[in-house]
Amino acid sequence: MWYVLRSLARCASPNRLGWRLSANVANELHHVYLDLGSNVEAENNLPRAVEFLREAGIVDSVSSVWETESVGYDGPNFLNACVLMRSPLSPAEFKEQVIRPIESKMGRVRGKDKNAPRPIDIDIVLFNETPHNAQTWEHAFVIVPLAELLPNFCHPILGASLSLVAGQVQVWIKKREDVVIS
């Protein structure tokens, strides 16, 4: 877990976009922000996962790659990046039709130990700028890369911009210039 200085400035208007069902608008493309992580052959698996995402939909942007220590157990360090995609799928459909098949194709096995080493882990962070999973907002490995793609987005818990929160992260995180995702 990381800690943030308590003197963060509040965002003027926190992002509170209402959840909209895609049933009202045919073929509406949703903005899907994803966090990708790997600690098994990560230098190869992160770019490979992005290629699979490109085959599945429209990838608009990809953050830099960041290295962090494992969370929850002693294991190899992780490499993480965030990706912005557009998709007509709902979050549940996206998870079942895009994320799970890619993770499976890349050798991800979901066992009892959710912190076990993995070739790839893909999580929805934001769906149409609506936070998808509250637990992800506690981790520098999400905040720092996401701040590159969406610097002015208000952190849903702290109420400060992601760029400000990312600048206050107090755990070890290193930008990996040698790992490039094109």
XYZ file of C-alpha atoms in Angstrom:
182
model
C 0.000 0.000 0.000
C 1.157 3.547 -0.549
C 0.643 6.675 1.446
C -0.241 10.157 0.296
C 0.467 13.434 2.019
C -2.649 14.741 3.717
C -2.340 18.247 2.259
C -3.610 17.344 -1.198
C -5.700 19.985 -2.931
C -9.242 18.918 -3.790
C -10.433 18.745 -7.383
C -12.839 21.491 -8.353
C -15.336 19.074 -9.854
C -14.891 15.395 -9.074
C -15.753 13.048 -11.936
C -19.174 11.646 -11.179
C -20.455 10.520 -14.534
C -23.606 8.491 -14.144
C -23.585 4.896 -15.247
C -25.201 4.596 -18.650
C -26.432 1.411 -20.192
C -25.369 0.911 -23.790
C -28.835 -0.403 -24.713
C -30.029 3.144 -25.405
C -27.461 3.890 -28.085
C -26.617 1.240 -30.661
C -22.908 0.756 -31.300
C -21.858 3.327 -28.713
C -18.132 3.109 -28.056
C -17.182 3.193 -24.384
C -13.857 4.416 -23.031
C -12.253 1.532 -21.141
C -9.120 2.217 -19.087
C -7.204 -0.948 -18.255
C -4.335 -1.744 -15.914
C -1.992 -4.449 -17.204
C 0.486 -6.196 -14.921
C 2.978 -9.016 -15.319
C 5.785 -10.536 -13.278
C 6.524 -13.559 -15.480
C 8.568 -12.623 -18.573
C 7.016 -9.187 -18.185
C 9.232 -7.434 -20.751
C 7.689 -9.683 -23.418
C 4.217 -10.232 -21.984
C 3.113 -6.599 -21.576
C 3.718 -5.695 -25.255
C 2.170 -9.009 -26.307
C -0.970 -8.294 -24.252
C -1.318 -4.865 -25.884
C -1.106 -6.515 -29.313
C -3.933 -8.883 -28.328
C -5.953 -5.866 -27.115
C -5.387 -4.174 -30.494
C -6.788 -7.266 -32.197
C -9.866 -7.074 -29.941
C -10.676 -3.371 -30.302
C -9.439 0.184 -30.690
C -6.412 1.059 -28.544
C -6.147 4.843 -28.302
C -3.154 5.202 -25.975
C -0.734 3.294 -23.791
C 1.179 4.632 -20.791
C 4.838 4.123 -20.083
C 5.844 0.885 -18.377
C 6.446 1.060 -14.620
C 8.163 -1.414 -12.305
C 6.945 -2.021 -8.749
C 7.525 -4.559 -6.032
C 4.998 -7.361 -5.617
C 2.038 -6.550 -3.376
C 0.866 -9.151 -0.863
C 3.775 -11.601 -1.145
C 7.498 -11.941 -1.793
C 7.899 -12.545 -5.492
C 9.329 -11.086 -8.673
C 8.723 -7.398 -9.337
C 5.821 -6.434 -11.585
C 5.785 -4.352 -14.718
C 2.584 -2.350 -15.193
C 1.057 -0.096 -17.822
C -2.354 1.432 -18.462
C -4.218 1.283 -21.762
C -7.146 3.343 -23.073
C -9.439 1.407 -25.398
C -12.785 2.030 -27.038
C -15.311 -0.789 -27.150
C -19.060 -1.269 -27.701
C -19.119 -3.934 -24.957
C -20.439 -3.521 -21.410
C -17.945 -4.065 -18.555
C -19.140 -7.654 -18.002
C -19.018 -8.413 -21.732
C -15.579 -6.821 -22.033
C -14.273 -8.923 -19.164
C -15.661 -12.179 -20.588
C -15.046 -11.543 -24.303
C -11.755 -9.636 -24.217
C -9.889 -9.816 -20.889
C -10.403 -13.469 -19.906
C -9.564 -14.892 -23.370
C -6.353 -12.827 -23.559
C -5.296 -13.825 -20.040
C -6.026 -17.473 -20.840
C -4.188 -17.333 -24.192
C -1.157 -15.919 -22.372
C -1.134 -18.683 -19.746
C -2.872 -17.005 -16.816
C -4.283 -19.575 -14.398
C -6.565 -18.265 -11.679
C -5.965 -20.300 -8.530
C -6.598 -19.837 -4.827
C -3.589 -17.536 -4.405
C -4.655 -14.294 -6.054
C -1.151 -12.876 -5.503
C 0.692 -15.676 -7.323
C 3.115 -14.771 -10.131
C 1.334 -14.337 -13.459
C 2.203 -13.794 -17.101
C -0.557 -11.173 -17.383
C -3.270 -9.599 -15.275
C -5.728 -7.204 -16.912
C -8.179 -5.159 -14.850
C -10.752 -2.541 -15.805
C -9.898 0.626 -13.874
C -12.387 3.051 -15.428
C -15.361 2.493 -17.683
C -16.553 5.757 -19.298
C -14.572 7.516 -16.564
C -16.565 5.722 -13.867
C -14.319 3.879 -11.374
C -14.789 0.147 -11.789
C -13.077 -1.371 -8.731
C -12.433 0.587 -5.532
C -9.468 -1.589 -4.493
C -7.389 -0.589 -7.515
C -7.266 3.035 -6.370
C -4.998 2.138 -3.424
C -2.040 1.143 -5.588
C 0.754 3.166 -7.157
C 0.991 0.613 -9.977
C -2.432 1.858 -11.149
C -2.280 5.556 -10.207
C 1.105 6.422 -11.731
C 0.575 4.954 -15.235
C -3.066 6.080 -15.330
C -1.971 9.637 -14.472
C -0.044 9.686 -17.766
C -3.250 9.011 -19.709
C -5.698 10.990 -17.574
C -3.756 13.506 -15.420
C -6.707 15.724 -14.470
C -9.076 12.921 -13.480
C -10.063 13.200 -9.826
C -9.025 10.277 -7.661
C -12.377 8.822 -6.499
C -11.271 8.440 -2.873
C -8.847 11.323 -2.316
C -10.576 13.870 -4.553
C -7.294 15.175 -5.977
C -6.083 14.998 -9.569
C -4.266 11.819 -10.548
C -1.171 13.823 -11.476
C -1.044 15.290 -7.959
C -1.674 11.928 -6.289
C 0.945 10.226 -8.505
C 3.479 12.876 -7.480
C 2.871 12.080 -3.810
C 3.299 8.299 -4.039
C 5.711 7.165 -1.347
C 6.604 3.648 -2.460
C 9.278 2.500 -4.846
C 8.145 2.727 -8.455
C 10.455 3.053 -11.431
C 9.753 4.071 -15.003
C 11.161 1.434 -17.366
C 12.340 3.330 -20.433
C 13.846 0.088 -21.794
C 10.425 -1.566 -22.166
C 8.551 0.131 -24.984
C 5.019 -0.694 -26.063
C 4.344 0.691 -29.517
